[in-house]
XYZ file of C-alpha atoms in Angstrom:
684
model
C 42.676 -49.597 -92.058
C 41.421 -52.687 -90.047
C 43.177 -52.941 -86.803
C 42.482 -55.410 -83.406
C 41.108 -52.949 -80.958
C 43.279 -53.018 -77.748
C 41.477 -53.415 -74.458
C 42.206 -50.517 -72.231
C 43.804 -51.259 -68.939
C 41.721 -49.422 -66.119
C 38.121 -48.447 -65.703
C 39.371 -44.802 -65.693
C 39.901 -44.907 -69.364
C 36.537 -45.470 -70.366
C 35.730 -41.701 -69.628
C 38.690 -40.856 -71.920
C 37.866 -40.243 -75.212
C 40.689 -39.130 -78.037
C 40.216 -35.731 -79.852
C 37.700 -35.630 -82.968
C 40.730 -35.699 -85.427
C 41.686 -39.476 -84.651
C 38.290 -40.858 -84.492
C 38.281 -43.884 -82.064
C 41.924 -44.971 -83.070
C 43.705 -45.502 -80.116
C 46.593 -46.652 -82.213
C 46.745 -43.440 -83.999
C 46.498 -41.357 -80.940
C 49.258 -43.277 -79.123
C 51.580 -42.976 -82.013
C 50.867 -39.279 -82.828
C 51.683 -38.522 -79.001
C 54.658 -40.468 -79.007
C 56.079 -39.544 -82.662
C 55.106 -36.217 -83.082
C 54.718 -34.355 -79.624
C 57.344 -35.953 -78.008
C 55.900 -37.310 -75.177
C 57.291 -40.381 -73.105
C 55.132 -43.699 -72.940
C 54.291 -42.459 -69.153
C 52.869 -39.068 -70.378
C 51.382 -40.984 -72.819
C 49.804 -43.565 -70.339
C 48.464 -40.417 -68.260
C 47.248 -38.352 -71.105
C 45.237 -41.545 -72.401
C 43.933 -42.642 -69.527
C 45.485 -46.090 -69.357
C 48.658 -48.277 -68.080
C 52.062 -47.523 -69.465
C 52.310 -51.061 -70.703
C 48.765 -50.304 -72.708
C 50.661 -47.618 -74.269
C 53.751 -49.834 -74.691
C 51.229 -52.442 -76.678
C 49.606 -49.564 -78.889
C 52.905 -48.307 -79.878
C 53.717 -51.898 -81.191
C 50.370 -52.512 -82.923
C 50.682 -49.404 -85.050
C 54.223 -50.393 -86.015
C 52.729 -54.017 -87.240
C 49.752 -52.347 -88.397
C 51.574 -49.991 -90.612
C 50.381 -46.687 -89.245
C 53.796 -45.992 -88.206
C 57.122 -46.627 -90.340
C 59.735 -44.313 -89.161
C 56.677 -41.516 -89.084
C 53.171 -41.412 -89.173
C 51.617 -42.444 -92.582
C 51.685 -39.270 -94.581
C 47.858 -39.260 -95.797
C 47.042 -39.695 -91.808
C 49.633 -37.331 -90.593
C 48.276 -34.809 -92.920
C 45.000 -34.648 -91.891
C 45.737 -34.531 -88.177
C 47.957 -31.391 -88.830
C 45.600 -29.595 -90.567
C 42.945 -30.196 -87.831
C 44.950 -29.098 -85.529
C 46.255 -26.520 -87.022
C 42.621 -25.253 -88.170
C 41.255 -25.994 -84.261
C 44.553 -23.715 -82.871
C 43.820 -20.786 -85.622
C 39.992 -20.638 -85.037
C 40.039 -21.222 -81.074
C 37.956 -24.685 -81.873
C 36.873 -26.711 -79.048
C 37.635 -29.721 -81.712
C 37.781 -30.344 -85.280
C 37.535 -33.431 -87.399
C 39.113 -33.666 -91.056
C 38.303 -36.619 -93.042
C 40.077 -37.403 -96.550
C 38.823 -35.500 -99.401
C 39.346 -38.696 -102.133
C 40.096 -42.089 -101.836
C 36.187 -43.310 -101.671
C 33.800 -43.840 -104.129
C 30.977 -42.170 -101.669
C 30.125 -38.814 -102.206
C 31.837 -36.190 -99.962
C 28.142 -35.338 -98.470
C 27.762 -38.868 -97.559
C 31.003 -39.045 -95.834
C 30.893 -35.544 -94.019
C 27.590 -36.694 -92.844
C 28.915 -40.143 -91.165
C 31.660 -38.033 -89.932
C 29.049 -35.470 -88.147
C 27.310 -38.649 -86.933
C 30.079 -39.617 -85.234
C 30.926 -36.235 -83.593
C 27.058 -36.115 -82.424
C 26.939 -39.718 -80.976
C 30.444 -38.854 -79.114
C 29.021 -35.254 -77.609
C 25.581 -36.005 -77.105
C 24.457 -35.822 -73.431
C 21.092 -36.789 -71.685
C 18.528 -34.085 -71.551
C 20.207 -32.043 -74.555
C 18.064 -30.210 -76.918
C 19.901 -30.296 -80.153
C 18.844 -27.690 -82.783
C 19.690 -28.655 -86.683
C 19.284 -26.962 -90.001
C 18.179 -28.326 -93.105
C 20.087 -29.948 -95.926
C 22.024 -32.880 -97.617
C 24.639 -33.189 -95.255
C 22.624 -32.975 -92.269
C 19.956 -35.227 -94.095
C 23.182 -37.780 -94.262
C 24.046 -37.113 -90.776
C 20.738 -38.094 -89.628
C 20.876 -41.557 -91.711
C 24.313 -42.250 -90.468
C 23.119 -42.203 -86.739
C 21.686 -44.146 -84.008
C 21.783 -43.349 -80.247
C 19.735 -45.495 -77.915
C 21.355 -45.137 -74.389
C 20.320 -41.619 -73.807
C 17.257 -40.213 -71.952
C 15.422 -37.029 -72.209
C 16.629 -35.572 -75.837
C 14.828 -33.275 -77.842
C 15.362 -32.162 -81.509
C 14.004 -28.961 -82.940
C 13.798 -27.266 -86.162
C 16.317 -24.592 -86.357
C 13.847 -22.821 -89.022
C 10.630 -23.185 -90.133
C 9.749 -25.329 -93.277
C 10.724 -25.035 -96.626
C 9.627 -25.852 -100.163
C 8.782 -29.528 -100.196
C 10.378 -29.976 -103.683
C 13.456 -31.424 -101.972
C 14.121 -34.315 -99.950
C 16.431 -32.432 -97.247
C 13.703 -29.997 -95.643
C 13.995 -28.594 -92.319
C 11.181 -31.108 -91.274
C 12.732 -34.178 -92.561
C 16.194 -33.431 -91.165
C 14.716 -32.827 -87.757
C 12.371 -35.965 -88.014
C 14.938 -38.087 -89.352
C 17.756 -36.924 -86.645
C 15.162 -37.568 -83.692
C 14.282 -40.865 -84.817
C 17.840 -41.912 -84.722
C 18.478 -41.020 -81.378
C 15.283 -41.708 -79.855
C 14.356 -38.098 -79.229
C 10.954 -36.101 -79.094
C 11.029 -33.986 -82.346
C 9.941 -30.435 -81.986
C 8.756 -28.888 -85.341
C 8.334 -24.991 -85.939
C 4.505 -24.769 -87.516
C 5.326 -22.637 -90.105
C 7.393 -21.639 -93.047
C 11.218 -20.033 -93.034
C 10.061 -17.385 -94.888
C 6.755 -15.588 -94.494
C 5.222 -12.577 -96.831
C 6.330 -9.890 -94.527
C 7.670 -8.561 -91.034
C 4.270 -8.001 -90.219
C 3.221 -11.574 -90.757
C 6.205 -12.981 -88.785
C 5.188 -11.177 -85.850
C 1.953 -12.263 -86.347
C 2.539 -15.571 -86.419
C 5.299 -15.871 -83.464
C 2.615 -14.673 -81.254
C 0.587 -17.900 -81.926
C 0.317 -20.164 -78.736
C 2.151 -23.147 -80.576
C 4.765 -21.513 -82.355
C 5.464 -19.103 -79.187
C 6.113 -22.432 -77.414
C 8.451 -23.931 -79.815
C 10.172 -20.941 -80.598
C 10.497 -21.294 -76.320
C 11.820 -24.599 -76.773
C 14.458 -23.609 -79.781
C 15.910 -20.923 -77.668
C 16.765 -23.294 -74.786
C 19.139 -25.664 -77.104
C 22.287 -26.719 -75.677
C 23.761 -27.845 -79.318
C 23.395 -26.832 -83.056
C 24.458 -28.708 -85.986
C 24.757 -26.221 -88.511
C 25.022 -27.071 -92.351
C 26.958 -23.821 -94.075
C 25.486 -23.088 -97.529
C 27.520 -21.312 -100.472
C 25.025 -19.093 -102.195
C 25.319 -20.952 -105.985
C 22.618 -21.398 -107.847
C 22.529 -25.129 -106.960
C 23.313 -24.396 -102.756
C 20.905 -25.454 -100.203
C 19.481 -22.279 -99.627
C 18.570 -21.420 -103.491
C 17.132 -24.707 -103.857
C 14.883 -24.318 -100.447
C 13.167 -21.294 -101.941
C 14.456 -18.570 -100.303
C 15.182 -16.166 -102.844
C 12.353 -16.746 -105.037
C 11.621 -13.128 -106.503
C 14.387 -11.574 -105.285
C 17.445 -10.623 -107.141
C 20.416 -11.854 -105.223
C 22.904 -9.273 -107.020
C 20.996 -6.093 -106.012
C 20.268 -6.846 -102.127
C 22.997 -9.395 -101.023
C 26.429 -8.619 -102.852
C 28.206 -8.394 -99.519
C 26.914 -11.756 -98.830
C 29.293 -15.096 -99.095
C 27.199 -17.782 -97.414
C 24.350 -18.543 -95.400
C 23.656 -20.353 -91.801
C 20.194 -21.320 -90.727
C 18.699 -18.916 -93.825
C 20.863 -16.246 -92.369
C 23.239 -14.403 -94.631
C 26.402 -13.422 -93.619
C 29.578 -11.539 -94.864
C 33.162 -12.411 -95.597
C 33.500 -11.348 -91.787
C 30.885 -13.663 -90.420
C 28.851 -10.101 -89.946
C 25.052 -10.445 -90.803
C 23.829 -8.802 -94.139
C 20.459 -7.053 -94.261
C 18.240 -7.337 -97.077
C 14.620 -8.165 -98.128
C 14.521 -11.004 -95.998
C 15.378 -9.474 -92.801
C 12.237 -9.750 -90.682
C 10.770 -12.039 -92.359
C 12.518 -15.495 -91.501
C 10.972 -17.638 -88.630
C 13.990 -19.517 -87.218
C 17.085 -19.136 -84.934
C 18.733 -15.696 -85.325
C 22.701 -15.250 -85.533
C 23.105 -14.069 -81.849
C 20.858 -17.050 -80.673
C 23.396 -19.254 -82.274
C 26.006 -17.552 -80.673
C 24.487 -18.191 -77.280
C 24.402 -21.844 -77.651
C 27.397 -23.918 -76.082
C 27.962 -26.486 -78.403
C 27.705 -25.611 -82.321
C 28.875 -28.017 -84.655
C 29.729 -26.656 -88.315
C 29.189 -29.947 -91.128
C 30.426 -28.541 -94.774
C 32.705 -29.221 -97.321
C 33.757 -28.869 -100.887
C 35.773 -26.201 -102.588
C 32.481 -24.047 -103.662
C 32.037 -23.659 -99.703
C 35.416 -22.378 -98.308
C 34.562 -18.696 -98.359
C 31.024 -20.116 -96.783
C 33.115 -22.012 -94.185
C 35.287 -19.350 -93.773
C 32.975 -16.572 -92.874
C 31.167 -18.978 -90.094
C 34.414 -19.412 -88.443
C 35.069 -15.887 -88.477
C 31.862 -14.984 -86.901
C 32.323 -17.622 -84.374
C 28.847 -19.366 -85.426
C 30.785 -22.799 -85.109
C 33.111 -24.430 -82.485
C 33.315 -27.966 -83.384
C 34.016 -27.984 -86.793
C 33.525 -31.285 -89.541
C 35.435 -30.834 -92.786
C 37.429 -32.335 -95.471
C 40.833 -32.234 -96.104
C 40.987 -29.941 -99.218
C 38.527 -27.828 -97.770
C 40.434 -27.168 -94.506
C 43.638 -26.606 -96.356
C 41.836 -23.766 -98.276
C 40.704 -22.108 -95.346
C 44.240 -21.903 -93.767
C 45.715 -20.785 -97.049
C 43.138 -18.245 -97.196
C 43.844 -17.136 -93.565
C 47.931 -17.000 -94.397
C 48.341 -20.221 -92.202
C 50.688 -23.043 -93.469
C 48.460 -26.243 -92.907
C 50.277 -29.024 -92.096
C 53.139 -28.176 -90.323
C 55.025 -30.217 -87.559
C 55.383 -28.289 -84.233
C 57.950 -29.147 -81.432
C 56.824 -31.141 -78.916
C 55.024 -29.658 -75.865
C 55.986 -30.005 -72.300
C 54.047 -32.180 -70.145
C 52.245 -31.201 -67.023
C 53.416 -33.074 -64.132
C 50.791 -34.806 -62.121
C 49.598 -32.836 -58.689
C 51.373 -34.310 -55.725
C 49.596 -36.594 -53.516
C 48.121 -34.502 -50.431
C 49.438 -36.451 -46.946
C 49.379 -33.333 -44.800
C 46.479 -30.872 -44.290
C 46.908 -27.572 -42.701
C 43.814 -26.686 -40.214
C 42.895 -23.596 -37.955
C 42.984 -25.784 -34.841
C 44.461 -25.277 -31.112
C 43.963 -28.998 -29.788
C 42.220 -31.194 -32.043
C 40.522 -32.929 -29.163
C 39.052 -29.657 -28.152
C 37.824 -28.732 -31.821
C 34.336 -29.791 -31.055
C 33.219 -27.746 -28.014
C 35.617 -24.704 -29.064
C 33.234 -25.179 -32.578
C 30.289 -25.380 -30.202
C 31.244 -22.125 -28.309
C 31.772 -20.340 -31.187
C 28.478 -21.063 -33.094
C 26.595 -19.999 -29.763
C 28.104 -16.477 -29.813
C 27.438 -16.388 -33.627
C 23.906 -17.089 -33.535
C 23.060 -16.240 -30.190
C 19.408 -14.793 -31.412
C 18.762 -18.663 -32.428
C 20.607 -20.786 -30.010
C 20.905 -21.570 -26.257
C 22.849 -23.957 -24.075
C 21.010 -26.560 -22.132
C 21.865 -26.483 -18.677
C 23.902 -29.647 -17.362
C 25.687 -30.698 -20.867
C 27.898 -28.851 -23.501
C 26.440 -30.978 -26.239
C 22.971 -29.989 -26.839
C 21.709 -26.668 -27.341
C 18.058 -25.669 -28.153
C 16.043 -23.077 -29.872
C 15.843 -19.676 -28.152
C 12.285 -19.298 -27.923
C 10.895 -22.839 -27.040
C 9.666 -24.878 -26.346
C 5.865 -24.276 -27.144
C 3.154 -25.609 -25.106
C 1.011 -28.082 -26.990
C 3.836 -28.230 -29.839
C 5.396 -31.697 -30.617
C 9.207 -30.849 -30.202
C 12.030 -31.890 -32.748
C 14.844 -33.059 -31.728
C 18.049 -33.712 -34.251
C 21.362 -34.727 -34.067
C 24.694 -36.428 -35.167
C 28.528 -36.535 -35.269
C 30.176 -32.726 -35.727
C 32.175 -32.533 -39.064
C 28.840 -31.818 -40.978
C 28.672 -28.247 -40.047
C 26.306 -26.428 -40.467
C 24.782 -29.557 -39.999
C 23.342 -30.623 -37.270
C 23.112 -27.196 -35.050
C 22.501 -24.972 -37.997
C 18.825 -26.165 -38.447
C 17.541 -25.198 -34.840
C 15.239 -22.731 -34.700
C 11.442 -21.256 -35.248
C 10.008 -23.900 -37.713
C 12.926 -26.225 -37.642
C 14.093 -28.354 -34.592
C 13.626 -27.310 -31.213
C 16.940 -28.543 -30.161
C 20.038 -30.828 -30.936
C 22.455 -33.204 -29.575
C 25.951 -32.975 -30.946
C 28.613 -35.985 -31.081
C 32.185 -35.743 -31.467
C 33.433 -35.851 -35.423
C 31.499 -38.348 -37.159
C 30.488 -40.088 -34.023
C 27.128 -40.389 -32.868
C 26.011 -38.373 -29.555
C 25.735 -40.248 -26.442
C 22.369 -40.604 -24.630
C 22.634 -37.917 -21.947
C 22.578 -35.166 -24.342
C 20.076 -36.707 -26.644
C 17.917 -36.862 -23.045
C 18.469 -33.435 -22.283
C 17.801 -31.896 -25.720
C 14.216 -34.204 -25.868
C 13.598 -32.810 -22.352
C 13.929 -29.473 -23.175
C 12.263 -29.735 -26.524
C 8.916 -31.364 -24.713
C 6.222 -29.125 -24.776
C 3.577 -31.564 -23.523
C 2.957 -32.930 -26.965
C 5.626 -35.456 -27.372
C 8.837 -35.039 -28.960
C 10.027 -36.589 -32.434
C 13.549 -37.669 -32.793
C 15.295 -37.726 -36.663
C 18.521 -38.738 -37.311
C 20.514 -40.585 -40.170
C 20.779 -44.560 -40.444
C 24.130 -44.905 -38.632
C 24.732 -47.968 -35.980
C 25.559 -45.570 -33.754
C 22.955 -42.729 -33.735
C 19.993 -45.937 -33.911
C 21.403 -47.459 -30.913
C 22.096 -43.812 -28.934
C 19.035 -42.431 -29.895
C 16.850 -45.515 -28.864
C 17.870 -45.261 -25.382
C 17.624 -41.923 -25.006
C 13.929 -42.597 -26.307
C 13.405 -45.219 -23.716
C 14.751 -43.045 -20.947
C 12.408 -39.920 -21.885
C 9.495 -42.243 -22.110
C 10.368 -43.592 -18.845
C 9.728 -39.710 -17.553
C 6.366 -39.565 -19.419
C 7.626 -37.995 -22.561
C 6.226 -39.886 -25.556
C 9.071 -40.436 -28.575
C 8.780 -40.907 -31.994
C 11.471 -41.722 -34.545
C 12.222 -40.995 -38.358
C 15.481 -42.222 -39.540
C 16.548 -40.717 -42.742
C 17.930 -43.166 -45.566
C 18.626 -41.300 -48.599
C 21.955 -42.147 -49.822
C 21.119 -43.953 -53.337
C 24.633 -45.341 -53.100
C 24.779 -47.045 -50.260
C 22.608 -49.890 -50.791
C 20.017 -51.071 -53.630
C 16.582 -49.611 -54.020
C 14.906 -52.882 -52.503
C 16.992 -52.169 -49.354
C 16.093 -48.338 -49.068
C 15.938 -49.054 -44.972
C 19.742 -50.038 -45.191
C 20.683 -46.698 -46.716
C 22.519 -44.211 -45.024
C 21.013 -40.646 -44.180
C 23.031 -37.952 -45.808
C 22.328 -34.173 -46.954
C 18.874 -35.319 -47.370
C 18.490 -34.605 -43.638
C 18.096 -31.056 -44.492
C 14.903 -31.480 -46.155
C 13.363 -34.008 -43.948
C 14.308 -31.378 -40.993
C 12.885 -28.548 -43.089
C 9.469 -30.969 -43.377
C 9.056 -32.059 -40.325
C 9.629 -28.713 -38.468
C 6.873 -27.096 -40.503
C 4.510 -29.848 -39.224
C 5.359 -29.289 -35.735
C 5.039 -25.614 -35.851
C 1.515 -25.805 -37.340
C 0.751 -27.803 -34.168
C 0.089 -30.857 -35.881
C -0.021 -34.091 -33.863
C 2.963 -36.381 -32.974
C 1.838 -39.255 -35.295
C 1.231 -36.840 -38.117
C 4.437 -35.063 -37.821
C 6.146 -38.144 -38.138
C 4.350 -39.674 -40.906
C 5.165 -36.331 -42.636
C 8.549 -36.607 -41.952
C 8.790 -40.189 -42.869
C 7.121 -39.381 -46.429
C 9.652 -36.631 -46.932
C 12.452 -39.170 -46.195
C 10.820 -41.752 -48.570
C 10.944 -38.947 -51.429
C 14.347 -37.811 -50.929
C 17.463 -39.040 -53.243
C 21.108 -37.677 -52.497
C 24.409 -38.963 -54.514
C 28.081 -37.695 -53.483
C 30.658 -37.435 -55.299
C 34.375 -36.384 -54.239
C 37.307 -35.199 -56.226
C 39.424 -34.944 -52.634
C 38.684 -37.119 -49.618
C 38.505 -35.086 -46.239
C 41.149 -35.101 -43.729
C 41.103 -36.335 -40.169
C 41.391 -33.470 -37.198
C 43.812 -35.978 -35.260
C 46.109 -36.994 -38.005
C 45.333 -34.102 -40.856
C 45.931 -37.037 -43.513
C 42.966 -37.826 -45.838
C 40.809 -40.570 -44.722
C 41.167 -42.307 -48.099
C 43.459 -41.916 -50.922
C 42.638 -40.977 -54.883
C 44.853 -40.507 -57.705
C 45.415 -37.408 -59.630
C 42.962 -38.008 -62.098
C 40.705 -40.150 -60.525
C 37.387 -39.138 -58.835
C 35.085 -40.992 -55.927
C 31.421 -42.120 -56.813
C 29.016 -42.564 -53.907
C 31.171 -41.449 -50.953
C 30.134 -41.007 -47.618
C 29.605 -38.329 -45.256
C 31.665 -39.671 -42.954
C 35.003 -39.986 -45.006
C 34.134 -43.550 -46.617
C 34.898 -44.206 -49.740
C 32.574 -44.846 -52.447
C 31.499 -47.833 -54.683
C 33.558 -46.788 -57.553
C 36.546 -45.024 -58.720
C 36.586 -43.249 -62.071
C 38.250 -40.825 -64.352
C 37.964 -37.481 -63.548
C 34.941 -35.805 -65.379
C 33.739 -32.283 -66.490
C 31.094 -30.688 -64.441
C 28.371 -31.553 -67.043
C 29.198 -35.376 -67.334
C 29.339 -35.531 -63.311
C 26.102 -33.488 -63.039
C 24.771 -36.248 -65.580
C 26.193 -39.003 -63.258
C 24.316 -38.041 -60.614
C 21.231 -36.782 -62.464
C 20.782 -40.277 -64.430
C 20.941 -42.366 -60.931
C 18.422 -40.367 -59.099
C 16.351 -39.327 -61.591
C 16.028 -43.097 -62.609
C 15.046 -44.028 -58.889
C 12.499 -41.275 -58.276
C 11.123 -41.425 -61.751
C 9.364 -37.914 -61.704
C 6.155 -37.608 -64.196
C 5.856 -34.533 -66.317
C 4.899 -31.669 -64.811
C 6.047 -32.903 -61.236
C 8.098 -30.866 -58.948
C 11.214 -31.454 -56.553
C 13.116 -29.569 -54.092
C 16.539 -29.277 -55.534
C 20.058 -29.248 -52.635
C 23.422 -29.108 -54.745
C 25.701 -29.205 -51.203
C 29.425 -28.788 -51.100
C 31.228 -31.667 -49.129
C 33.202 -29.092 -47.568
C 35.855 -27.522 -49.751
C 33.774 -26.980 -53.063
C 33.245 -23.528 -53.935
C 29.857 -21.884 -54.683
C 31.176 -21.273 -58.396
C 31.645 -25.037 -59.164
C 28.234 -25.770 -57.369
C 26.640 -23.059 -59.946
C 28.297 -24.918 -62.595
C 26.490 -28.251 -61.253
C 23.252 -26.930 -60.828
C 23.238 -24.937 -64.324
C 23.418 -28.586 -66.179
C 21.109 -30.464 -63.149
C 18.600 -27.662 -64.295
C 18.751 -28.660 -67.613
C 18.420 -31.889 -67.295
C 15.312 -31.659 -64.888
C 13.764 -29.195 -67.504
C 14.585 -31.472 -70.284
C 12.565 -33.960 -68.109
C 9.518 -31.226 -67.666
C 10.124 -31.209 -63.932
C 10.349 -27.937 -62.103
C 12.721 -27.063 -59.288
C 10.386 -25.860 -56.829
C 13.241 -24.800 -54.309
C 16.631 -24.673 -55.362
C 19.544 -24.512 -52.069
C 23.063 -24.242 -53.174
C 26.141 -24.122 -50.819
C 27.258 -25.556 -47.601
C 24.423 -27.636 -45.580
C 25.892 -31.153 -45.063
C 29.501 -31.108 -45.134
C 32.217 -33.974 -44.563
C 34.986 -31.749 -43.142
C 37.036 -30.580 -45.938
C 36.107 -33.214 -48.591
C 36.453 -31.653 -52.123
C 33.228 -32.988 -53.572
C 29.262 -32.518 -53.968
C 26.211 -34.196 -53.156
C 22.819 -33.942 -54.936
C 19.847 -34.237 -53.081
C 16.395 -34.446 -54.855
C 13.190 -34.318 -52.891
C 10.484 -35.757 -55.110
C 7.314 -32.966 -53.820
C 3.659 -33.361 -53.472
C 1.263 -30.588 -52.624
C 1.510 -31.081 -48.669
C 5.150 -31.451 -48.997
C 5.503 -28.350 -51.080
C 3.365 -26.243 -48.512
C 5.448 -27.251 -45.797
C 8.540 -26.763 -47.626
C 7.531 -23.390 -48.230
C 6.246 -22.611 -44.486
C 8.570 -19.470 -42.928
C 11.809 -20.635 -40.617
C 14.422 -19.132 -38.940
C 17.793 -20.845 -38.109
C 21.574 -20.361 -38.622
C 21.313 -22.308 -41.685
C 17.946 -21.523 -43.463
C 15.813 -18.789 -43.229
C 12.436 -18.372 -44.864
C 10.157 -15.073 -44.331
């Protein structure tokens, strides 16, 4: 059908895509939710991520275009229903069912086009995609084109086969890589070799060993599923040349990547065991995204075996094949179901509970508690309650390092005071600069006769008060150098780096400066190294919920139940964009794209990585984000030399994350590894 594509009503809908069975047809999706799922227009708006007037327009347009006439068009209804049945029965992540008839194009080509649509929707920057071979795989590659992603790799799932066919593993992988702008990695060996001993010998060769390591890193695989009929892909590829199938593989009903499986999806052993060079069935199961593409009545039992074995979690097939699969399982395809109950939106967070006495005492009581908890690291400075020093400082001839800023970022800033880090810290009220007097007290307490280095974030209050304290210190004969941190990429464009805020990148800058000072380097050198560390730090934050004021216990800004804020500040400031809540991988990709685009590391470079909770985000979620961030770095061939995960630089109780990458060079790497001991970081 050719229909006008309605425009989406809000930016938040840009990240909402229909389930695969609807393609990109928003009219059809809205009609299904309204007429078959029984949702209200308001519920549909929430579900689709659009406004209620847009839903009303979709439904009206669906009636005008003939998609709905009392009920959804029967042909479309059956395809949607059977896709849902297949998805639910086998526990798939998604399912796309195309018509079996009604087109002059061969089924193989139409399945390939459908698979291309699926792959284009789920592929992300940094993916490593394994691909098997066959007619459908080649058709998919021929229909696909992606040019907007970065750091993609395509790897053959098996070694090479006979060149008598056009759809060899090499051809499928090469064509797919060309279509998406990916680097293509072959397996430089035959798919079948003469003996297990020969296989073992070949996979130990350096080139093939490296290629097999890449195959083990695949996070997506596109699988053709072969029957065992004489004209099937696995037969025409030469796998069974010289082997009596009926004698050795009578239990097999199909194959995946050259591996034979039974009707229940179990591996079937035979003469080929140990002779195949390529991905194993257990490795397939370990891949997160497993896209099976196959159709035709001759493949029903093979596809069913693959589904039963769990080798596929996204299925692309045709209607007749899907119906036959469900019939084999005793499931009546295409049945209607009662409307499901819609989940109510979360209530707006308007009052937050806190463990406080009086809000005005919170900072002083927090400092007092920190001194008791870290009495082996921290000591008060006489004459002020807002400045602390390291227990073993100052040291004669050593440059003193003083850091500071507002409270609310715990463990920043007092968590970075100790041997190999800062010598003293000045602490302000919540999200407020410390006054000049405690900064001066910290400066004098840190002075070992070689001058003092001040490091703080780029905020107006800090700039003014640290400058005043530095002038006061110089008047007392203490030379002071200043480094202002500017790592927040969301707060200003790259050509205005000096205007950026200093946020969690402080952690790495403090570490580099502290190591330089601990090595007894001169003041000018310590300042230069700290400045270099700052210039090579890049940070971006994302929030799911704002933090709450200690005084009012109310959020600093309001986010809708389905929104997240991009580029938030650490003082509770809103960000630069508001979008629909994304998955962990999508969020990590959004951050990685921005940081890597600006950093531009070369292959083989190293970074220090900080995955920082902004207050309320637990380690579980940070680890999930870190997994994807490390995948992106690996895809770029950049090594994470150090990874810090946890609460390092927070924004009270904000639910969110910031990610910092510091682009290392040999000197910065050495200083990063230098021993230190403080409440927040210890390196033996």
